[in-house]
Tab-separated table of C-alpha atoms in Angstrom:
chain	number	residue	atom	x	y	z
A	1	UNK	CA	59.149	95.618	-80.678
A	2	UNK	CA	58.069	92.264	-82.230
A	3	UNK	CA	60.323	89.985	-83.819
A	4	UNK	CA	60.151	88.161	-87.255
A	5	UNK	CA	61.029	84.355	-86.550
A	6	UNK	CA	61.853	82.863	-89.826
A	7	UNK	CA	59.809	79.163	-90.547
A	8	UNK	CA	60.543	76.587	-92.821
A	9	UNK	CA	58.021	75.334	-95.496
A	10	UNK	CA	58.559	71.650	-96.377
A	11	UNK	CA	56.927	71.796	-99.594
A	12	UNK	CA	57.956	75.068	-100.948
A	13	UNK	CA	61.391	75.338	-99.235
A	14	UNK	CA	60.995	79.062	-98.889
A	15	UNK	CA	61.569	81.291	-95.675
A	16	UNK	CA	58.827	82.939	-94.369
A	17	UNK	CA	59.376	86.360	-92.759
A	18	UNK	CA	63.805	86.088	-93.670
A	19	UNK	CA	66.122	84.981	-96.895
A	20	UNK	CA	66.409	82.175	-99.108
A	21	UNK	CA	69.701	79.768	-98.564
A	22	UNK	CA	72.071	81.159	-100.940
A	23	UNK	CA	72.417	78.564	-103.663
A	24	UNK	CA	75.205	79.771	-105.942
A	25	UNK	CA	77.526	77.622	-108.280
A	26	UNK	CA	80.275	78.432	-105.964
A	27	UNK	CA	78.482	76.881	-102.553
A	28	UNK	CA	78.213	74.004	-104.333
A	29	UNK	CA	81.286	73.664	-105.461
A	30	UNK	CA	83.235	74.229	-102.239
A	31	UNK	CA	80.831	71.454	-100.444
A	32	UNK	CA	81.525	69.067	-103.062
A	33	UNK	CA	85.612	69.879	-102.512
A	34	UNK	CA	85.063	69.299	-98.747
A	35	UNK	CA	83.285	65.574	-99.263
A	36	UNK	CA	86.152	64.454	-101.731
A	37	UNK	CA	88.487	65.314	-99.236
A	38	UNK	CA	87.015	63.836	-95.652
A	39	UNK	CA	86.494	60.461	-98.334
A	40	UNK	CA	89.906	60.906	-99.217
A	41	UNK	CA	91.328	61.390	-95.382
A	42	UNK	CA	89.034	58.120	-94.546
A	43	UNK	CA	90.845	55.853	-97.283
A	44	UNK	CA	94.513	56.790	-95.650
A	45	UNK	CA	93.616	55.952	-92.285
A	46	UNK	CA	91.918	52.563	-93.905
A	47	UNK	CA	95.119	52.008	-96.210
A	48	UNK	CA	97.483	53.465	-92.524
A	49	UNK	CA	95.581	50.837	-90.296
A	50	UNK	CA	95.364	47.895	-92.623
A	51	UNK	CA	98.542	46.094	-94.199
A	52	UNK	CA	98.552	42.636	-96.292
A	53	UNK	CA	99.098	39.760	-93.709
A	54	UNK	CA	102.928	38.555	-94.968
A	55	UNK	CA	103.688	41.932	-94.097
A	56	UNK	CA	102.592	41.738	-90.254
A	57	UNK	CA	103.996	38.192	-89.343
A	58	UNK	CA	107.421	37.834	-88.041
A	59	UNK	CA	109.800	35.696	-89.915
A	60	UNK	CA	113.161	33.483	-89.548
A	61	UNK	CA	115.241	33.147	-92.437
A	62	UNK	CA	116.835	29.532	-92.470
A	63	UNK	CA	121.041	29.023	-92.454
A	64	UNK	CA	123.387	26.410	-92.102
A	65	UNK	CA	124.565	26.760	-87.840
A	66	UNK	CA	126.675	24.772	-85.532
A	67	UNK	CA	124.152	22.880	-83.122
A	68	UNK	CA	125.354	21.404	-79.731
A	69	UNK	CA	123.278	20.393	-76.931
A	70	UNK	CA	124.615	19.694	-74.308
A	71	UNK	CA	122.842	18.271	-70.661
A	72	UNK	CA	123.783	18.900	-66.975
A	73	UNK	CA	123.861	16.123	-64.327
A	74	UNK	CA	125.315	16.144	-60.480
A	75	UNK	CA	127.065	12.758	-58.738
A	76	UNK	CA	130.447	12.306	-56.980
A	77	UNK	CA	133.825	11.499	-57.505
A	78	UNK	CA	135.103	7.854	-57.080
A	79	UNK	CA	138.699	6.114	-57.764
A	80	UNK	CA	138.744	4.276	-60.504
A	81	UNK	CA	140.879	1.395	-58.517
A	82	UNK	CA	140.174	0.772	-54.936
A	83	UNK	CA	140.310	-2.261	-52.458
A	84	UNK	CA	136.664	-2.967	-50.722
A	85	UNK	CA	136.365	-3.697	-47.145
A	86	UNK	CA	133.762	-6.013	-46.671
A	87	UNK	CA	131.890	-8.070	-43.855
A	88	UNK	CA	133.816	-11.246	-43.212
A	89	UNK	CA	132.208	-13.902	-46.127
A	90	UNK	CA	133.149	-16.834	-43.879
A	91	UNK	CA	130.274	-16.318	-41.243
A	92	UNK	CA	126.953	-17.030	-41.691
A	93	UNK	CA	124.874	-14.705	-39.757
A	94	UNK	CA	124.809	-11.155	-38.665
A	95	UNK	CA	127.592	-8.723	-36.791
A	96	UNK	CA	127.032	-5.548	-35.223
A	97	UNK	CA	129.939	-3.287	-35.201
A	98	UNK	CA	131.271	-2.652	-32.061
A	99	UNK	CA	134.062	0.553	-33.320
A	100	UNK	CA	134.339	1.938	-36.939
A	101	UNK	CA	137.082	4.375	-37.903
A	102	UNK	CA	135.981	7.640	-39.006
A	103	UNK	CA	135.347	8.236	-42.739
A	104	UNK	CA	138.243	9.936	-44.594
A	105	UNK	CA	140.514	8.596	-42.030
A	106	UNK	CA	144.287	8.085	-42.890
A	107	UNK	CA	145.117	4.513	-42.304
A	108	UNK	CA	148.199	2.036	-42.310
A	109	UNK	CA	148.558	-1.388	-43.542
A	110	UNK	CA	147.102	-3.850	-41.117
A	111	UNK	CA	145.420	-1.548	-39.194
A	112	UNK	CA	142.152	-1.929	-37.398
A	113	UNK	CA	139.462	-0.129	-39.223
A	114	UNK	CA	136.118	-2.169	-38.175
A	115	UNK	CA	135.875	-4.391	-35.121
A	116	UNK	CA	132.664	-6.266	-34.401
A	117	UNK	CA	131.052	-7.627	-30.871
A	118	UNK	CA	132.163	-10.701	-29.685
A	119	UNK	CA	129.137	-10.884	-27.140
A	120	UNK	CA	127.178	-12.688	-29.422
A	121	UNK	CA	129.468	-15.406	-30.598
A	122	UNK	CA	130.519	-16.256	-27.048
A	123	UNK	CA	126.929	-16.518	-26.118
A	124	UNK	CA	126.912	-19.064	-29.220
A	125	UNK	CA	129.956	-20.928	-28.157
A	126	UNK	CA	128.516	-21.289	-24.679
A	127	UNK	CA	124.848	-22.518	-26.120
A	128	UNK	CA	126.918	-24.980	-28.739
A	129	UNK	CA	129.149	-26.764	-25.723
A	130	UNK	CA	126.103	-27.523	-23.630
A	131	UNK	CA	124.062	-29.022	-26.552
A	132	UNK	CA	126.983	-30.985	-27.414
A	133	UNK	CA	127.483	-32.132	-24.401
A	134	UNK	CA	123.711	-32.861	-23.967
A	135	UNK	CA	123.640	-35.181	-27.223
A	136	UNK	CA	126.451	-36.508	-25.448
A	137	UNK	CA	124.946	-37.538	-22.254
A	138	UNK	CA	121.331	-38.853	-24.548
A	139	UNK	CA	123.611	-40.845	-26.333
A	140	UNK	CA	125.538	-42.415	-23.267
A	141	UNK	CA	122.172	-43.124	-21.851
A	142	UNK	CA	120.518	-44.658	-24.907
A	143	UNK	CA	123.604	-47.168	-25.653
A	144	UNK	CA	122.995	-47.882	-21.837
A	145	UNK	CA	118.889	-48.772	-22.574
A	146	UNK	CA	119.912	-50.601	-25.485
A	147	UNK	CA	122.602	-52.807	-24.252
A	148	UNK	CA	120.124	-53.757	-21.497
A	149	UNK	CA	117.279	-54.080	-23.646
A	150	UNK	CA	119.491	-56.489	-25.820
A	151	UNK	CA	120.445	-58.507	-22.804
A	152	UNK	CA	116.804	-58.996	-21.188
A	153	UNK	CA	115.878	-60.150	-24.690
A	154	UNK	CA	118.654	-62.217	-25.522
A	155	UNK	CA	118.313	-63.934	-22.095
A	156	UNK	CA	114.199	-64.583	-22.966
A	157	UNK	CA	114.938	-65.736	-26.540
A	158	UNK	CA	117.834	-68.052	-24.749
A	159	UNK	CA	115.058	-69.387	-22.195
A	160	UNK	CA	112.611	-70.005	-24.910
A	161	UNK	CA	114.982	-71.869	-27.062
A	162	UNK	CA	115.625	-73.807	-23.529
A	163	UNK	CA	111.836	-74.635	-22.992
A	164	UNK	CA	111.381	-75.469	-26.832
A	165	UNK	CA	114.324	-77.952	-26.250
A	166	UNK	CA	112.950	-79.476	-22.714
A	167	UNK	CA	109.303	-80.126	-24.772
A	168	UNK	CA	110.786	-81.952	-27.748
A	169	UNK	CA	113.122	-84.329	-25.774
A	170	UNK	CA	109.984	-85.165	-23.235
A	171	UNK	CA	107.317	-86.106	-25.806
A	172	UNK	CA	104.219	-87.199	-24.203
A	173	UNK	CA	102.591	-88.721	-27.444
A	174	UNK	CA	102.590	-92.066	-26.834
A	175	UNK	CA	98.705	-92.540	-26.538
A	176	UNK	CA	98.806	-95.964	-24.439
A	177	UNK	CA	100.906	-94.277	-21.723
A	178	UNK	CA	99.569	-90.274	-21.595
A	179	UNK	CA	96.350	-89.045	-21.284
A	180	UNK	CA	94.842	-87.109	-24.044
A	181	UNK	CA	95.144	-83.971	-21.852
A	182	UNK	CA	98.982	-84.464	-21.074
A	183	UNK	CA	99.769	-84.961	-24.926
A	184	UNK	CA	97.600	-81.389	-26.031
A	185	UNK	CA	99.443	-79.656	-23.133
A	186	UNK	CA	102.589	-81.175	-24.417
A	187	UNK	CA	102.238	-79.746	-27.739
A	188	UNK	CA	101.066	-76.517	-26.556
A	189	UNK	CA	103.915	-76.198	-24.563
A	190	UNK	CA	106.189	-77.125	-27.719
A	191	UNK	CA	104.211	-73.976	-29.873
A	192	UNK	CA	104.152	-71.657	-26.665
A	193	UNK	CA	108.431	-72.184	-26.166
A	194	UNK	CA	108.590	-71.502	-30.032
A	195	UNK	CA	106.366	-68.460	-30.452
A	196	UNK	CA	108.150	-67.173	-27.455
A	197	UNK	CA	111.619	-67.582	-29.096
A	198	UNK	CA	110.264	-66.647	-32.651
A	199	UNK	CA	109.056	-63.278	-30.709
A	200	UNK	CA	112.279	-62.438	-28.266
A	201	UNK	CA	114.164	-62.756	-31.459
A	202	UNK	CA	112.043	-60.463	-33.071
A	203	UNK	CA	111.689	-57.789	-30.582
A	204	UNK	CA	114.928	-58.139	-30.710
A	205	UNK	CA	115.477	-56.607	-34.428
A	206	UNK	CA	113.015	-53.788	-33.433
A	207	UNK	CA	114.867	-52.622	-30.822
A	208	UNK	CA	118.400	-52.493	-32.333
A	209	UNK	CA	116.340	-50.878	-35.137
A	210	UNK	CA	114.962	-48.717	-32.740
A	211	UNK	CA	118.349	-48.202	-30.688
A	212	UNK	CA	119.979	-47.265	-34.574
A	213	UNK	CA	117.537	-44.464	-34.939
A	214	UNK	CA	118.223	-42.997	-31.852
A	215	UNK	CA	121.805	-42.804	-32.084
A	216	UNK	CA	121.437	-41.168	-35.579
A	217	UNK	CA	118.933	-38.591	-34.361
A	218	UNK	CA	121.603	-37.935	-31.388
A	219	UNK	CA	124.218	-37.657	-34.267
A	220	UNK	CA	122.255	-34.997	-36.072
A	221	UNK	CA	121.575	-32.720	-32.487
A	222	UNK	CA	125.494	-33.224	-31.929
A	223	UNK	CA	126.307	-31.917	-35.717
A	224	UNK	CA	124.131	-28.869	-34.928
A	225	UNK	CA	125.668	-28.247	-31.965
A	226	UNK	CA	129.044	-28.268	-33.426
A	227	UNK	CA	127.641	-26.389	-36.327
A	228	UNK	CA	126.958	-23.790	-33.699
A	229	UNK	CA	130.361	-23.846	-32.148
A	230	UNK	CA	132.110	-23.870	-35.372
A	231	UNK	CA	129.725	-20.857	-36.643
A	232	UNK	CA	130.960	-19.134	-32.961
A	233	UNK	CA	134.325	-19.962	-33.600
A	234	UNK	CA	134.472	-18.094	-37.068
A	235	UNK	CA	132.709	-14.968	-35.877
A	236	UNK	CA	135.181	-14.637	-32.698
A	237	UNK	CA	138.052	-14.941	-35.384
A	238	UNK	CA	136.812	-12.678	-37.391
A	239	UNK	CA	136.210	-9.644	-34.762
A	240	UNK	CA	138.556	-7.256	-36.520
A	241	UNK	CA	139.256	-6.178	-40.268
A	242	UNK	CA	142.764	-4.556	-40.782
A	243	UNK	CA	143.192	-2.562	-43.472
A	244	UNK	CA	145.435	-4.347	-46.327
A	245	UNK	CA	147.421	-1.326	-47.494
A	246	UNK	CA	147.814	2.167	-46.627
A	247	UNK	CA	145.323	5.073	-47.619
A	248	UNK	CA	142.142	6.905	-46.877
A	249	UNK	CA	139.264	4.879	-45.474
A	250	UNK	CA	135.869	5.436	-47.564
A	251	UNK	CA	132.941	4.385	-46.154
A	252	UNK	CA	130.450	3.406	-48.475
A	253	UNK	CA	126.737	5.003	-47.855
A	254	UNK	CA	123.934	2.775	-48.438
A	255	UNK	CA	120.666	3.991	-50.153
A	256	UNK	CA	119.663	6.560	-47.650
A	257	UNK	CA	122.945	8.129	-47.935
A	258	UNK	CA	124.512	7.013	-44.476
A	259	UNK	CA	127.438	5.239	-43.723
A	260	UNK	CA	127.967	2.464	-41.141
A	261	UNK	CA	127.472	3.421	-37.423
A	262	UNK	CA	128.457	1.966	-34.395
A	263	UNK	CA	125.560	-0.859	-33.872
A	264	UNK	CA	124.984	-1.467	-37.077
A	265	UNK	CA	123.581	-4.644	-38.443
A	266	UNK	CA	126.089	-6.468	-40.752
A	267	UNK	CA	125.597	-9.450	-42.900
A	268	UNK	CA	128.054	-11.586	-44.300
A	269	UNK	CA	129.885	-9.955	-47.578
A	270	UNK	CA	127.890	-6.444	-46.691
A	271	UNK	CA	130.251	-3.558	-48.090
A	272	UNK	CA	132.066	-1.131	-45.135
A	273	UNK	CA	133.664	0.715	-47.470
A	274	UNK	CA	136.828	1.458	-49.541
A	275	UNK	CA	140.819	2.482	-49.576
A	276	UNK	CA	141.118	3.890	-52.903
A	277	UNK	CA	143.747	4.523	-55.250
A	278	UNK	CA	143.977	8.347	-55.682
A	279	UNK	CA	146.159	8.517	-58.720
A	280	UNK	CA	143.101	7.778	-61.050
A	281	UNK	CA	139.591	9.378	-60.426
A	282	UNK	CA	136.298	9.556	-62.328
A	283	UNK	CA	133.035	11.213	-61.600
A	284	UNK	CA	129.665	9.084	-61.417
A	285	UNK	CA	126.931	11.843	-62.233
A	286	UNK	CA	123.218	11.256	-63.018
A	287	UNK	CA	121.338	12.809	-65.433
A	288	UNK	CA	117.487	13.141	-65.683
A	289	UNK	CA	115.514	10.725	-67.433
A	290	UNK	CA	113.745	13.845	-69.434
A	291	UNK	CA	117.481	15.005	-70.586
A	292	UNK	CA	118.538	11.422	-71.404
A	293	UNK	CA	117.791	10.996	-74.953
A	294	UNK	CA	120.958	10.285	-76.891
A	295	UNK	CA	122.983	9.880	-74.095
A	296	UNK	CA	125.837	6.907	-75.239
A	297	UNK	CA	129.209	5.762	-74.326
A	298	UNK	CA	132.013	7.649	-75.820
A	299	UNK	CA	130.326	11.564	-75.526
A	300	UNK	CA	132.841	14.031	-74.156
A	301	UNK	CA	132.284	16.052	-70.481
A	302	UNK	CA	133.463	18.387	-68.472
A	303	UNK	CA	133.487	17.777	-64.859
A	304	UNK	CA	134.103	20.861	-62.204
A	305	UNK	CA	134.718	20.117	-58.446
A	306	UNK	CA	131.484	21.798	-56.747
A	307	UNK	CA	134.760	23.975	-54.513
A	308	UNK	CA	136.493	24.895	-57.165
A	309	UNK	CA	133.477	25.785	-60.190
A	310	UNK	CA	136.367	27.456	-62.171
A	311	UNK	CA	138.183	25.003	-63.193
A	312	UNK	CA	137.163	22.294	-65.436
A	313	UNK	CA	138.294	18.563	-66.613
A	314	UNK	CA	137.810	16.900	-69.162
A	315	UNK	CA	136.743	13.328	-69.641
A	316	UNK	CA	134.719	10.726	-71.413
A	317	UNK	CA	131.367	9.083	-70.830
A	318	UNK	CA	132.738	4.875	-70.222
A	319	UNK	CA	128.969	3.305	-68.688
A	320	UNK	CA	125.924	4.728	-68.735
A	321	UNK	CA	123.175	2.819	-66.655
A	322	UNK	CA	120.670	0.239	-68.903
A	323	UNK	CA	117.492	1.809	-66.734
A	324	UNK	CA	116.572	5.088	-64.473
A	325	UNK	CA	116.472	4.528	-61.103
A	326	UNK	CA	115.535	6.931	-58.637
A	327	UNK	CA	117.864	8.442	-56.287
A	328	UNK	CA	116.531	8.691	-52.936
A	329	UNK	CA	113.580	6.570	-51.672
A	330	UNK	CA	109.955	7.870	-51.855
A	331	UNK	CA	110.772	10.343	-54.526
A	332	UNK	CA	109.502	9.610	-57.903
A	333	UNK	CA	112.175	11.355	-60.156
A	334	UNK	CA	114.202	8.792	-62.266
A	335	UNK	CA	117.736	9.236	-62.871
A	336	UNK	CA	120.229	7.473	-65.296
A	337	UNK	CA	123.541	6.777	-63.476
A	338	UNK	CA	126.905	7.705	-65.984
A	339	UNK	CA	130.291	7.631	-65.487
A	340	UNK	CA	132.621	9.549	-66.806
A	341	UNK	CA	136.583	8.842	-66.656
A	342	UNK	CA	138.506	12.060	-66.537
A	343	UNK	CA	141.628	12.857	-68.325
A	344	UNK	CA	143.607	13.785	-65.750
A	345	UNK	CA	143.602	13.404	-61.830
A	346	UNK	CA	144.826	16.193	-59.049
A	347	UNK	CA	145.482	14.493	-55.922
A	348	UNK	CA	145.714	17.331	-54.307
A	349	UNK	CA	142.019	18.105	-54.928
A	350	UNK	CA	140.450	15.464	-55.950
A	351	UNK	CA	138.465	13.265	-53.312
A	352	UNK	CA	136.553	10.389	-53.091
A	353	UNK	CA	133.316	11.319	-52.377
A	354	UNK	CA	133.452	15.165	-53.114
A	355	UNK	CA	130.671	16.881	-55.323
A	356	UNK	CA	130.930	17.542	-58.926
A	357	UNK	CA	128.786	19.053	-61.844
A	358	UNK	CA	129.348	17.565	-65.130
A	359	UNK	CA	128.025	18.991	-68.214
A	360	UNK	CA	127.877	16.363	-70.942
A	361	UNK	CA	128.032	16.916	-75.113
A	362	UNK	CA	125.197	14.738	-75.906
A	363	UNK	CA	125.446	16.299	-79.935
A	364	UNK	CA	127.367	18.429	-81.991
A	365	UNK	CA	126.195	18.878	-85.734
A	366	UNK	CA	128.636	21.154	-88.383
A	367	UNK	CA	126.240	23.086	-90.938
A	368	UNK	CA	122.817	21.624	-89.333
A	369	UNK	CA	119.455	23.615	-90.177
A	370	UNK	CA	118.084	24.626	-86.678
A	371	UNK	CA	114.921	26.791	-86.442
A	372	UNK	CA	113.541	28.650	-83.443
A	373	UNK	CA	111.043	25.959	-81.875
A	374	UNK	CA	108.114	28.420	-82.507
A	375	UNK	CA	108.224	28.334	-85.913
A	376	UNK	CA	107.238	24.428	-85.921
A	377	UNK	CA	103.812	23.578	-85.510
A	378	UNK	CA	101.702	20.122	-85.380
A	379	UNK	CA	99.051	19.851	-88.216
A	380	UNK	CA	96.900	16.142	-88.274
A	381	UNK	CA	99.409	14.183	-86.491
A	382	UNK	CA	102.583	15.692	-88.645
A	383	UNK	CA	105.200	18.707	-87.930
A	384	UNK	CA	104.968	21.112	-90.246
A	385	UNK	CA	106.172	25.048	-91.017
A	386	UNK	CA	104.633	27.535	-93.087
A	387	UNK	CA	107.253	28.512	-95.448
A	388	UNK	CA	107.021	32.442	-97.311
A	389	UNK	CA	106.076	32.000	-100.903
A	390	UNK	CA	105.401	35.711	-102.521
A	391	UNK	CA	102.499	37.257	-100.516
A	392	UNK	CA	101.577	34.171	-98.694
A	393	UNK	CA	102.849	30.973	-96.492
A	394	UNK	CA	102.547	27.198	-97.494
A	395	UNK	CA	102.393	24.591	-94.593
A	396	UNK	CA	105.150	22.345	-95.466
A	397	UNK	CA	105.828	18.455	-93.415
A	398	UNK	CA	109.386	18.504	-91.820
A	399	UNK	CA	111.468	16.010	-89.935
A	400	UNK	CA	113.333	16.559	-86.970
A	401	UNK	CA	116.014	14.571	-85.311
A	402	UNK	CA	116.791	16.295	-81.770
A	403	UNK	CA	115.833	19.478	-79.894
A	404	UNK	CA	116.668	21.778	-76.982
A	405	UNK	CA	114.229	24.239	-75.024
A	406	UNK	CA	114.445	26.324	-78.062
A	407	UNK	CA	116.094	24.931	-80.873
A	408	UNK	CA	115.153	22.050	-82.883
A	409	UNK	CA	117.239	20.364	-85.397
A	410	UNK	CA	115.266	19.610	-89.215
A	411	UNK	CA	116.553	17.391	-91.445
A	412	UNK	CA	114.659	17.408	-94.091
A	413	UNK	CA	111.909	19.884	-95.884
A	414	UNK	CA	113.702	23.124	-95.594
A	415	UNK	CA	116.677	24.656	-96.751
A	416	UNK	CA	119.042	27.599	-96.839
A	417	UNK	CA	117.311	31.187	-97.771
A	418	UNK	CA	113.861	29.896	-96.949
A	419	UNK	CA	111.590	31.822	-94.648
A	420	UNK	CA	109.380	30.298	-91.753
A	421	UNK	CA	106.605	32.142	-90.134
A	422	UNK	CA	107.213	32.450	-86.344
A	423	UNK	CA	103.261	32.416	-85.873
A	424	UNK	CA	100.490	30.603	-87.775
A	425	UNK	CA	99.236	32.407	-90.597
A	426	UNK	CA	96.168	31.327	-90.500
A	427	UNK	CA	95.519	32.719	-87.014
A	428	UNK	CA	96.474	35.740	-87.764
A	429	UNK	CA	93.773	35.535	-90.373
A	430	UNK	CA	91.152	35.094	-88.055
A	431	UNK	CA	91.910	36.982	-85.690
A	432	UNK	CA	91.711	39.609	-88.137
């Protein structure tokens, strides 16, 4: 059996060997219904996908808000009255500490709470006596060379005055009796006894010049020497510092953080420590240089003891540090030091030296416009917000007075009702 396969003429259109495409009013009619409605499905999902851009950009509607911002800072509580204990200011060189009482120790009036080593100062008193006694001895024997010097001169300018006299009374200068040698050696005898005399007399003046300045440079080694023993004397008076009332001995740490050891090295007027008054405390924190802005004197705190986080003091910033500092060596990180005098004192608690966290009101604004910090942008150099206006947002300058991590405070350029765009507009534009 052979089968008809139907073929397709391009310029006719008809079908050879089958039928002709039906091509009725109503075919038409039902493909021209399907067109309208896939053109009509495409324009929903156009219109579904697409929205106008106010519409897709999160807002933040400005109000009036109570703004505080407050800063956190670490330090240590200190009396607010204490005595210092200090190395003795009356001698002038350095003591090592022989015994030290422990820190936090309870301690009477006149009590030993720091005695130095004497081994030093004896050594000086020993060295002092023999050089005293030395200038001693040079200036026994120099009075001894100059009295004898003195003598042996006076005696030669004595014997030259003798000669000169001897050769003026015998004048040979009677030319008819002596010789012309016997009168020149008469005369030269006369100028040799005076040049002698002339120069005893003036060695003489040399020598008690010379004998002066001897006995003043002895003077000065015998001032040093009793320089030395005085200096001795002091420190070997001064072996032991009594505490002058009763209370707890502080010792005061240096910059490393340690407090004076046996052995240690101290100069005259170096700080030891404190006995404190613990009726009145306050807390001396430090707070970054990054957090610092608008710290002043007069800003309230509140201090809580690092053992007991629960329960908090109040108090009042009274001196905050002119420049940063850093707090430990080596380590860049600046630091301004504040104190803060609290309101009340526990005794019972409260300890010199123990660790607090303050936290410190650095501002607090009634009915201040605050906006999210990601709805401010930079635009050429200015701060600026893009502000809803109908359909679209206009970029509009601000100014700002003070900030957190993510609130900043505008003082002028907004106001109440107004909406901010939490994104740029215009990159949502392009990225579209």
């Amino acid at each position: 059996m052979t089968s008809v396969i139907p073929s397709v003429s391009e310029e006719s259109g008809r079908v050879e060997g089958g039928h002709r495409p039906d091509s009725s009013p109503s075919s038409r009619l039902g493909m021209t219904i399907a067109i309208v409605g896939a053109a009509l499905l495409l324009a929903v999902v156009v219109a579904a996908s697409w929205r106008r851009p106010s519409e897709s950009i999160a807002t933040y509607k400005v109000a009036p808000s109570h703004f505080t911002r407050l800063v956190t800072a670490e330090g240590t509580l200190k009396a607010v009255n204490s005595t210092p204990i200090t190395a003795p200011h009356d001698v002038p060189q350095a003591m090592k500490v022989a015994w030290i009482a422990d820190d936090g120790a309870v301690v009477k009036k006149d009590e030993v709470v720091v005695r130095f080593d004497p081994t030093q100062f004896e050594t000086e008193l020993i060295g002092g006596n023999e050089d005293r006694a030395t200038a001693a001895n040079k200036l026994t024997r120099s009075d001894s060379e100059a009295s004898t010097t003195r003598s042996n001169l006076q005696r030669d300018a004595h014997q030259a005055d003798s000669e000169l006299a001897a050769a003026r009374r015998f004048k040979f200068d009677d030319a008819e009796i002596f010789s012309r040698y016997e009168r020149i050696e008469s005369e030269t005898d006369q100028q040799l006894a005076a040049e002698k005399k002339q120069h005893a007399q003036e060695v003489l003046g040399v020598r008690e010049t010379l004998s002066k300045t001897d006995r003043d440079l002895l003077a000065i080694e015998d001032r040093k020497a009793g320089l030395r023993i005085r200096t001795a004397e002091q420190g070997l008076k001064a072996l032991e510092i009594v505490a002058p009332h009763d209370g707890i001995l502080v010792l005061t740490r240096d910059w490393r953080g340690e407090i004076p050891r046996v052995g240690a090295t101290l100069w005259q007027g170096s700080p030891i420590g404190e006995i404190p008054d613990l009726k009145a405390m306050k807390a001396e924190l430090f707070v970054l240089e990054a957090d610092a802005a608008g710290l002043a004197v007069g800003q309230k705190a509140l201090v809580s003891l690092e053992a007991r986080p629960g329960v908090k003091y109040s108090g009042k910033v009274t001196q905050v540090d002119k420049l940063a500092r850093p707090r430990m060596r080596n380590v860049p990180v600046q630091y301004f030091g504040v104190t803060v005098t609290l309101d009340r004192t526990d005794p019972k608690v409260m300890k010199p030296g123990t660790r607090v966290r303050g936290v410190l009101e650095l501002e607090n604004l009634a009915n201040a416009f605050t906006i999210p910090r990601q709805a401010m942008f930079e635009k050429d150099g200015k701060k600026i917000v893009y502000r809803k206006r109908g359909e679209k947002f206009d970029p509009v300058a601000i100014t700002i007075s003070s900030s957190t991590a993510g609130r900043v405070v505008v003082t002028k350029g907004i106001a109440a009702g107004d909406e901010l765009a939490l994104v740029d507009p215009n990159s949502k534009k392009d990225e579209g």
